[in-house]
CSV table of C-alpha atoms and ligand atoms in Angstrom, one decimal:
chain,number,residue,atom,x,y,z
A,1,MET,CA,-25.1,1.2,-14.6
A,2,ARG,CA,-21.7,0.0,-15.9
A,3,PRO,CA,-21.0,-3.4,-14.5
A,4,LEU,CA,-17.7,-2.8,-12.8
A,5,VAL,CA,-17.2,-2.5,-9.0
A,6,ALA,CA,-14.4,-2.8,-6.5
A,7,THR,CA,-15.8,-4.6,-3.5
A,8,ILE,CA,-13.8,-3.8,-0.3
A,9,ASP,CA,-13.9,-6.3,2.5
A,10,LEU,CA,-13.3,-4.2,5.6
A,11,ALA,CA,-13.4,-7.3,7.8
A,12,ALA,CA,-10.4,-8.6,5.8
A,13,ILE,CA,-8.5,-5.4,6.5
A,14,ARG,CA,-9.2,-5.8,10.2
A,15,HIS,CA,-8.1,-9.4,10.1
A,16,ASN,CA,-4.8,-8.4,8.3
A,17,TYR,CA,-4.1,-5.6,10.8
A,18,ALA,CA,-4.6,-8.1,13.7
A,19,LEU,CA,-2.2,-10.5,11.9
A,20,ALA,CA,0.4,-7.7,11.7
A,21,LYS,CA,0.0,-7.2,15.5
A,22,ARG,CA,0.3,-10.9,16.2
A,23,CYS,CA,3.6,-11.0,14.4
A,24,ALA,CA,5.0,-8.6,16.9
A,25,PRO,CA,3.4,-9.0,20.3
A,26,GLY,CA,3.4,-6.0,22.5
A,27,ARG,CA,4.4,-3.6,19.7
A,28,GLN,CA,2.2,-0.9,18.3
A,29,ALA,CA,1.4,-0.4,14.6
A,30,PHE,CA,0.6,2.6,12.3
A,31,ALA,CA,-1.8,1.4,9.7
A,32,VAL,CA,-0.4,2.9,6.5
A,33,VAL,CA,-3.3,4.5,4.6
A,34,LYS,CA,-1.4,6.7,2.1
A,35,ALA,CA,-2.6,6.9,-1.5
A,36,ASN,CA,-6.3,6.6,-0.5
A,37,ALA,CA,-5.5,3.5,1.6
A,38,TYR,CA,-3.8,1.9,-1.4
A,39,GLY,CA,-6.8,2.5,-3.5
A,40,HIS,CA,-9.3,1.1,-1.0
A,41,GLY,CA,-10.9,4.4,0.2
A,42,VAL,CA,-9.2,6.1,3.1
A,43,ARG,CA,-12.3,7.3,4.9
A,44,GLU,CA,-13.8,3.8,5.0
A,45,VAL,CA,-10.6,2.1,5.9
A,46,VAL,CA,-9.8,4.5,8.7
A,47,ALA,CA,-13.4,4.2,10.1
A,48,ALA,CA,-13.1,0.4,10.0
A,49,LEU,CA,-9.8,0.4,11.8
A,50,GLY,CA,-10.4,3.4,14.0
A,51,GLU,CA,-11.2,1.4,17.0
A,52,VAL,CA,-8.4,-1.1,16.7
A,53,ALA,CA,-5.4,0.6,15.1
A,54,ASP,CA,-2.8,2.3,17.3
A,55,GLY,CA,-2.3,4.9,14.7
A,56,PHE,CA,-2.2,5.7,11.0
A,57,ALA,CA,0.4,6.9,8.5
A,58,VAL,CA,0.1,9.0,5.4
A,59,ALA,CA,2.3,10.6,2.8
A,60,CYS,CA,1.3,14.3,2.9
A,61,LEU,CA,-0.7,16.9,4.8
A,62,GLU,CA,-3.7,16.7,2.4
A,63,GLU,CA,-4.0,13.0,3.2
A,64,ALA,CA,-3.6,13.7,6.9
A,65,ALA,CA,-6.5,16.2,6.8
A,66,GLU,CA,-8.7,13.5,5.2
A,67,VAL,CA,-7.8,11.0,8.0
A,68,ARG,CA,-8.4,13.7,10.7
A,69,ALA,CA,-11.8,14.4,9.3
A,70,VAL,CA,-12.8,10.8,10.1
A,71,LEU,CA,-10.6,10.4,13.2
A,72,PRO,CA,-10.3,13.5,15.3
A,73,HIS,CA,-7.9,12.0,17.8
A,74,GLY,CA,-5.2,9.4,17.7
A,75,ARG,CA,-1.7,9.2,16.3
A,76,LEU,CA,-1.2,10.1,12.7
A,77,LEU,CA,2.3,9.9,11.2
A,78,LEU,CA,3.3,12.2,8.3
A,79,LEU,CA,5.8,9.8,6.6
A,80,GLU,CA,7.8,12.4,4.6
A,81,GLY,CA,7.4,15.3,6.9
A,82,CYS,CA,6.3,18.8,5.8
A,83,PHE,CA,7.2,19.8,2.2
A,84,ALA,CA,7.4,23.5,3.2
A,85,THR,CA,7.7,25.5,6.3
A,86,ASP,CA,4.3,27.0,6.0
A,87,GLU,CA,2.8,23.4,6.5
A,88,LEU,CA,4.1,23.2,10.0
A,89,PRO,CA,1.3,25.2,11.8
A,90,GLU,CA,-1.3,23.0,10.0
A,91,ALA,CA,0.6,19.9,11.0
A,92,ALA,CA,0.5,21.1,14.6
A,93,ARG,CA,-3.2,21.9,14.3
A,94,LEU,CA,-3.9,18.4,13.1
A,95,GLY,CA,-1.7,17.0,15.9
A,96,LEU,CA,0.5,14.9,13.7
A,97,ASP,CA,3.5,12.8,14.3
A,98,LEU,CA,6.1,14.4,12.1
A,99,VAL,CA,9.0,12.9,10.2
A,100,VAL,CA,12.1,15.1,10.0
A,101,GLN,CA,14.2,13.7,7.1
A,102,ASP,CA,16.6,16.5,6.2
A,103,ALA,CA,18.4,19.6,7.4
A,104,ALA,CA,15.8,22.0,5.9
A,105,GLN,CA,13.0,20.3,7.7
A,106,LEU,CA,15.0,20.4,11.0
A,107,ASP,CA,15.8,24.1,10.7
A,108,ALA,CA,12.2,24.9,9.7
A,109,LEU,CA,10.9,23.1,12.8
A,110,LEU,CA,13.3,24.8,15.1
A,111,ALA,CA,12.5,28.2,13.6
A,112,THR,CA,8.7,27.9,13.9
A,113,PRO,CA,6.9,28.3,17.1
A,114,LEU,CA,4.0,25.8,17.3
A,115,ALA,CA,0.7,25.9,19.1
A,116,GLN,CA,1.4,22.5,20.5
A,117,PRO,CA,4.5,20.2,20.6
A,118,LEU,CA,4.6,17.4,18.0
A,119,ASN,CA,6.0,13.9,18.3
A,120,VAL,CA,9.0,14.0,16.0
A,121,TRP,CA,10.4,11.0,14.1
A,122,LEU,CA,14.0,11.6,13.0
A,123,LYS,CA,14.5,9.7,9.8
A,124,LEU,CA,17.7,7.8,9.4
A,125,ASP,CA,19.0,7.1,5.9
A,126,SER,CA,20.2,3.6,6.8
A,127,GLY,CA,21.0,2.6,3.2
A,128,MET,CA,18.0,3.2,0.9
A,129,HIS,CA,19.3,6.6,0.0
A,130,ARG,CA,15.9,8.1,-0.7
A,131,LEU,CA,15.1,10.2,2.4
A,132,GLY,CA,16.7,10.6,5.7
A,133,LEU,CA,19.7,12.0,7.6
A,134,GLY,CA,23.0,10.2,7.9
A,135,ALA,CA,24.0,8.8,11.3
A,136,ASP,CA,26.1,11.8,12.4
A,137,ALA,CA,23.4,14.2,11.3
A,138,VAL,CA,20.8,12.2,13.3
A,139,ARG,CA,23.1,12.6,16.4
A,140,GLN,CA,23.3,16.3,15.8
A,141,ALA,CA,19.6,16.7,15.2
A,142,PHE,CA,18.9,14.7,18.4
A,143,ALA,CA,20.9,17.1,20.4
A,144,ARG,CA,19.2,20.2,18.9
A,145,LEU,CA,15.7,18.8,19.2
A,146,ARG,CA,15.9,17.2,22.7
A,147,GLN,CA,15.0,20.4,24.5
A,148,ALA,CA,13.1,22.2,21.8
A,149,PRO,CA,9.6,23.4,22.8
A,150,GLN,CA,8.2,22.2,19.4
A,151,VAL,CA,9.0,18.6,20.3
A,152,GLY,CA,7.0,16.1,22.3
A,153,GLU,CA,8.4,12.6,21.9
A,154,LEU,CA,11.7,12.4,20.0
A,155,ASN,CA,11.7,9.2,18.0
A,156,LEU,CA,13.8,7.3,15.4
A,157,LEU,CA,12.6,5.9,12.1
A,158,SER,CA,14.1,4.3,9.0
A,159,HIS,CA,12.9,2.4,6.0
A,160,PHE,CA,14.1,-0.8,4.3
A,161,ALA,CA,15.1,-1.0,0.6
A,162,CYS,CA,15.1,-4.8,0.2
A,163,ALA,CA,13.0,-6.3,3.1
A,164,ASP,CA,10.9,-8.0,0.4
A,165,GLU,CA,13.9,-10.1,-0.7
A,166,ARG,CA,14.5,-12.5,2.1
A,167,GLY,CA,18.1,-12.6,3.4
A,168,HIS,CA,19.2,-9.6,1.4
A,169,ALA,CA,22.6,-8.3,2.7
A,170,LEU,CA,21.4,-4.7,2.7
A,171,THR,CA,18.7,-5.4,5.1
A,172,GLU,CA,21.1,-6.6,7.7
A,173,GLN,CA,23.3,-3.5,7.2
A,174,GLN,CA,20.3,-1.3,7.6
A,175,VAL,CA,19.3,-3.0,10.9
A,176,GLU,CA,22.9,-2.5,12.1
A,177,GLN,CA,22.9,1.2,11.1
A,178,PHE,CA,19.7,1.6,13.1
A,179,LEU,CA,20.8,-0.3,16.2
A,180,ALA,CA,24.1,1.7,16.2
A,181,LEU,CA,22.0,4.9,17.1
A,182,LEU,CA,20.1,3.4,20.0
A,183,ASP,CA,22.6,4.6,22.6
A,184,LEU,CA,20.6,7.9,22.1
A,185,GLU,CA,17.5,7.8,24.3
A,186,PHE,CA,14.8,7.9,21.7
A,187,ASP,CA,11.2,7.6,23.1
A,188,GLN,CA,10.1,5.3,20.3
A,189,ARG,CA,11.6,3.5,17.4
A,190,SER,CA,10.1,2.3,14.0
A,191,LEU,CA,11.7,0.3,11.2
A,192,ALA,CA,9.4,-2.4,9.9
A,193,ASN,CA,7.2,-2.2,6.7
A,194,SER,CA,5.0,-5.2,5.9
A,195,ALA,CA,7.8,-7.4,4.7
A,196,ALA,CA,9.8,-6.8,7.9
A,197,VAL,CA,6.7,-7.2,10.1
A,198,LEU,CA,6.2,-10.6,8.5
A,199,THR,CA,9.8,-11.9,8.4
A,200,ILE,CA,12.3,-9.8,10.4
A,201,PRO,CA,11.5,-9.8,14.1
A,202,ALA,CA,14.8,-8.0,14.8
A,203,ALA,CA,13.3,-5.0,13.0
A,204,HIS,CA,10.0,-4.8,14.9
A,205,MET,CA,11.1,-2.2,17.4
A,206,ASP,CA,8.2,-0.2,19.1
A,207,TRP,CA,6.0,0.8,16.1
A,208,LEU,CA,5.3,-1.3,13.0
A,209,ARG,CA,4.3,0.4,9.7
A,210,PRO,CA,2.3,-2.3,7.8
A,211,GLY,CA,0.9,-1.1,4.5
A,212,ILE,CA,0.4,-3.6,1.7
A,213,MET,CA,-0.3,-6.5,4.0
A,214,LEU,CA,-3.4,-4.7,5.4
A,215,TYR,CA,-4.9,-5.0,2.0
A,216,GLY,CA,-4.2,-8.7,1.7
A,217,ALA,CA,-1.5,-8.5,-0.9
A,218,THR,CA,2.1,-9.8,-0.5
A,219,PRO,CA,5.2,-7.7,-0.4
A,220,PHE,CA,7.2,-10.8,-1.5
A,221,ALA,CA,7.7,-12.2,-5.0
A,222,GLU,CA,8.2,-15.7,-3.6
A,223,LEU,CA,5.6,-15.9,-0.8
A,224,SER,CA,1.9,-15.5,-1.5
A,225,ALA,CA,-0.6,-13.6,0.5
A,226,ALA,CA,-2.5,-16.8,1.1
A,227,GLU,CA,0.6,-18.5,2.5
A,228,LEU,CA,1.1,-15.6,4.8
A,229,GLY,CA,-2.5,-15.9,6.1
A,230,LEU,CA,-3.6,-12.6,4.6
A,231,ARG,CA,-7.1,-12.1,3.3
A,232,PRO,CA,-7.5,-10.1,0.0
A,233,ALA,CA,-9.4,-6.8,0.7
A,234,MET,CA,-10.3,-5.7,-2.8
A,235,SER,CA,-12.2,-7.7,-5.4
A,236,LEU,CA,-12.4,-6.0,-8.8
A,237,THR,CA,-15.5,-7.4,-10.5
A,238,ALA,CA,-16.8,-6.8,-14.1
A,239,GLN,CA,-19.1,-8.6,-16.4
A,240,LEU,CA,-19.0,-10.3,-19.8
A,241,ILE,CA,-20.9,-7.8,-21.9
A,242,ALA,CA,-20.5,-9.6,-25.3
A,243,VAL,CA,-19.5,-13.0,-26.6
A,244,ARG,CA,-18.6,-13.9,-30.2
A,245,GLU,CA,-17.2,-16.7,-32.3
A,246,VAL,CA,-13.9,-15.9,-34.1
A,247,ALA,CA,-12.6,-18.1,-36.9
A,248,ALA,CA,-9.0,-19.4,-36.9
A,249,GLY,CA,-6.7,-16.7,-38.3
A,250,GLU,CA,-9.0,-13.8,-37.2
A,251,SER,CA,-7.6,-11.2,-34.8
A,252,VAL,CA,-8.9,-9.6,-31.6
A,253,GLY,CA,-8.6,-6.0,-30.4
A,254,TYR,CA,-6.3,-3.0,-31.2
A,255,GLY,CA,-3.3,-3.7,-33.3
A,256,ALA,CA,-4.7,-7.1,-34.2
A,257,SER,CA,-2.0,-8.4,-31.8
A,258,TRP,CA,-3.9,-11.6,-30.9
A,259,VAL,CA,-4.7,-14.0,-33.6
A,260,ALA,CA,-7.0,-17.1,-33.1
A,261,ALA,CA,-5.0,-20.3,-33.5
A,262,ARG,CA,-8.2,-22.2,-33.6
A,263,PRO,CA,-11.9,-21.4,-33.9
A,264,SER,CA,-12.3,-19.4,-30.7
A,265,ARG,CA,-15.0,-18.0,-28.4
A,266,ILE,CA,-14.1,-14.5,-27.4
A,267,GLY,CA,-15.7,-12.6,-24.4
A,268,THR,CA,-15.7,-8.9,-23.9
A,269,VAL,CA,-15.3,-7.7,-20.3
A,270,SER,CA,-16.4,-4.3,-18.9
A,271,CYS,CA,-13.0,-3.2,-17.5
A,272,GLY,CA,-10.1,-1.4,-19.2
A,273,TYR,CA,-7.0,0.6,-18.6
A,274,ALA,CA,-9.1,3.8,-17.7
A,275,ASP,CA,-10.3,1.8,-14.7
A,276,GLY,CA,-6.7,1.0,-13.6
A,277,TYR,CA,-6.4,-2.4,-15.2
A,278,PRO,CA,-2.8,-2.6,-16.5
A,279,ARG,CA,-2.7,-1.9,-20.3
A,280,HIS,CA,0.6,-3.8,-20.5
A,281,ALA,CA,-0.9,-7.0,-19.2
A,282,PRO,CA,0.0,-9.5,-22.0
A,283,SER,CA,-2.3,-12.0,-23.6
A,284,GLY,CA,-2.6,-15.0,-21.3
A,285,THR,CA,-2.9,-12.9,-18.1
A,286,PRO,CA,-5.7,-14.7,-16.1
A,287,VAL,CA,-9.1,-13.4,-15.2
A,288,LEU,CA,-11.6,-15.5,-13.3
A,289,ILE,CA,-15.0,-16.6,-14.6
A,290,HIS,CA,-17.1,-19.3,-12.8
A,291,GLY,CA,-14.1,-19.9,-10.6
A,292,THR,CA,-11.9,-20.8,-13.6
A,293,ARG,CA,-9.0,-18.9,-15.0
A,294,VAL,CA,-9.4,-17.8,-18.6
A,295,PRO,CA,-6.7,-15.9,-20.5
A,296,LEU,CA,-6.7,-12.3,-21.7
A,297,ALA,CA,-6.7,-12.2,-25.5
A,298,GLY,CA,-5.2,-9.1,-27.2
A,299,ARG,CA,-4.6,-5.6,-26.0
A,300,VAL,CA,-6.4,-4.1,-23.1
A,301,SER,CA,-8.5,-1.1,-24.3
A,302,MET,CA,-9.7,1.9,-22.4
A,303,ASP,CA,-13.0,0.5,-21.2
A,304,MET,CA,-12.9,-3.1,-22.1
A,305,LEU,CA,-10.7,-6.1,-22.5
A,306,SER,CA,-11.1,-9.4,-24.3
A,307,VAL,CA,-10.7,-13.0,-23.0
A,308,ASP,CA,-10.5,-16.4,-24.7
A,309,LEU,CA,-13.5,-18.4,-23.5
A,310,SER,CA,-12.9,-21.4,-25.8
A,311,ASP,CA,-12.2,-23.7,-22.8
A,312,LEU,CA,-15.2,-22.4,-20.8
A,313,PRO,CA,-18.2,-23.0,-23.0
A,314,GLN,CA,-20.7,-22.3,-20.2
A,315,ALA,CA,-19.6,-18.7,-20.0
A,316,GLN,CA,-22.2,-16.3,-21.3
A,317,VAL,CA,-23.1,-12.6,-21.4
A,318,GLY,CA,-23.9,-11.3,-18.0
A,319,ASP,CA,-21.5,-13.6,-16.1
A,320,ALA,CA,-19.3,-12.0,-13.4
A,321,VAL,CA,-15.6,-11.6,-14.2
A,322,GLU,CA,-13.1,-11.2,-11.3
A,323,LEU,CA,-10.1,-9.3,-12.5
A,324,TRP,CA,-8.5,-9.9,-9.1
A,325,GLY,CA,-9.7,-10.3,-5.6
A,326,ALA,CA,-11.0,-13.0,-3.3
A,327,GLN,CA,-10.3,-15.9,-5.7
A,328,LEU,CA,-7.6,-14.5,-7.9
A,329,ALA,CA,-4.7,-12.9,-6.1
A,330,VAL,CA,-3.9,-9.4,-7.3
A,331,ASP,CA,-0.2,-10.5,-7.0
A,332,GLU,CA,-0.7,-13.1,-9.7
A,333,VAL,CA,-2.2,-10.6,-12.1
A,334,ALA,CA,0.6,-8.1,-11.2
A,335,GLN,CA,3.3,-10.7,-11.8
A,336,ALA,CA,1.8,-11.5,-15.2
A,337,ALA,CA,1.8,-7.8,-16.0
A,338,GLY,CA,5.3,-7.3,-14.9
A,339,THR,CA,4.5,-5.1,-11.9
A,340,ILE,CA,3.5,-5.5,-8.2
A,341,GLY,CA,0.2,-5.6,-6.4
A,342,TYR,CA,0.9,-2.2,-4.8
A,343,GLU,CA,0.7,-0.6,-8.3
A,344,LEU,CA,-2.5,-2.4,-9.4
A,345,LEU,CA,-4.4,-1.6,-6.1
A,346,THR,CA,-3.4,2.1,-6.0
A,347,GLN,CA,-4.2,2.6,-9.7
A,348,VAL,CA,-7.8,1.6,-9.6
A,349,THR,CA,-9.3,4.9,-10.8
A,350,ALA,CA,-12.0,7.1,-9.4
A,351,ARG,CA,-14.6,6.0,-11.9
A,352,VAL,CA,-14.7,2.5,-10.4
A,353,PRO,CA,-17.3,2.6,-7.6
A,354,ARG,CA,-16.2,1.1,-4.3
A,355,ARG,CA,-18.7,-1.0,-2.3
A,356,TYR,CA,-18.0,-1.9,1.3
A,357,ARG,CA,-18.8,-4.9,3.3
A,358,GLY,CA,-17.8,-6.3,6.7
B,401,PLP,C1,4.6,3.1,2.3
B,401,PLP,C2,5.4,3.0,3.5
B,401,PLP,C3,5.3,1.9,4.4
B,401,PLP,C4,4.4,0.7,4.1
B,401,PLP,O1,5.1,-0.2,3.3
B,401,PLP,P1,4.5,-1.6,2.8
B,401,PLP,O2,5.5,-2.2,2.0
B,401,PLP,O3,3.3,-1.2,2.0
B,401,PLP,O4,4.2,-2.3,4.1
B,401,PLP,C5,6.1,2.0,5.5
B,401,PLP,N1,7.0,3.0,5.7
B,401,PLP,C6,7.1,4.0,4.9
B,401,PLP,C7,8.1,5.1,5.2
B,401,PLP,C8,6.4,4.0,3.7
B,401,PLP,O5,6.6,5.0,2.9
């Protein structure tokens, strides 16, 4: 069997969910499990949190159906609403909380008789300008939906563009936009993603929407997951499958982009970009062997990557290699590769087996 596995620590995910809740006492929280629970396996994560989470959130109907298969009851929020009118009956059948983010979704909802009323979350575009209605349109939608038979709770939701940059001026404007609508009697309000859960109490409202923090990665560039008290949920572990000596002046890997500056000991690791390891990670990006960081050497290939073991003479074939995880933060690897932890976690491909503990 190929020595590469993503070990998922479900106890860490429960710990991180509890931490989100402790940030905002008395509030409820949708655990965001879109994109296969950020790559961690949606079924297992939902099963692990099913007893403790107040609700879950997903990006589309297909993901909602997967969650419902594990969790027949409980609140399940469809973050972007339905993409077409013909999805509404299925949304009703699944008993979803439904975002309504534009006029077309609003008209479709009002024109479609449903088997049961749904909790509706009107989405305000408070400044991100990706999805959502403007403030006036929210007011008009509120009036039209208040008495509609399709609507159970009528709620307000918005999303931050810059909550991960502490003190960003846009965040304050977005909170103000949101607060300015609260003369309308919404049943529930939701504004906070992980970054806001962790650092913006004024945005906590009634329902939190933590995503990345559940998986033990940080939404911030300047604040590590460890500093936030988060526990990493995924450890991506491969093996040294070959070791060789390379003379000074010899190159390693595709494009011969890495050239040994000294006689070097090069290890070959059983993980590549077809597993989701970022191909653009430059030489020098750390991997962990025997608890020690060693640098990537040369280009990442499809199934393998190379590391410079010259300063770790005890490393040998068969040794475990942590690409990221419990001892090497995914955020550190992401930063080296010019991306964010979110991308690395969600890009671990299906050929990497997930093992669960906790
Ligand atoms: C993905 C998503 C979240 C979770 O964001 P994190 O930064 O991962 O906490 C919250 N709300 C909406 C609307 C989202 O799309």
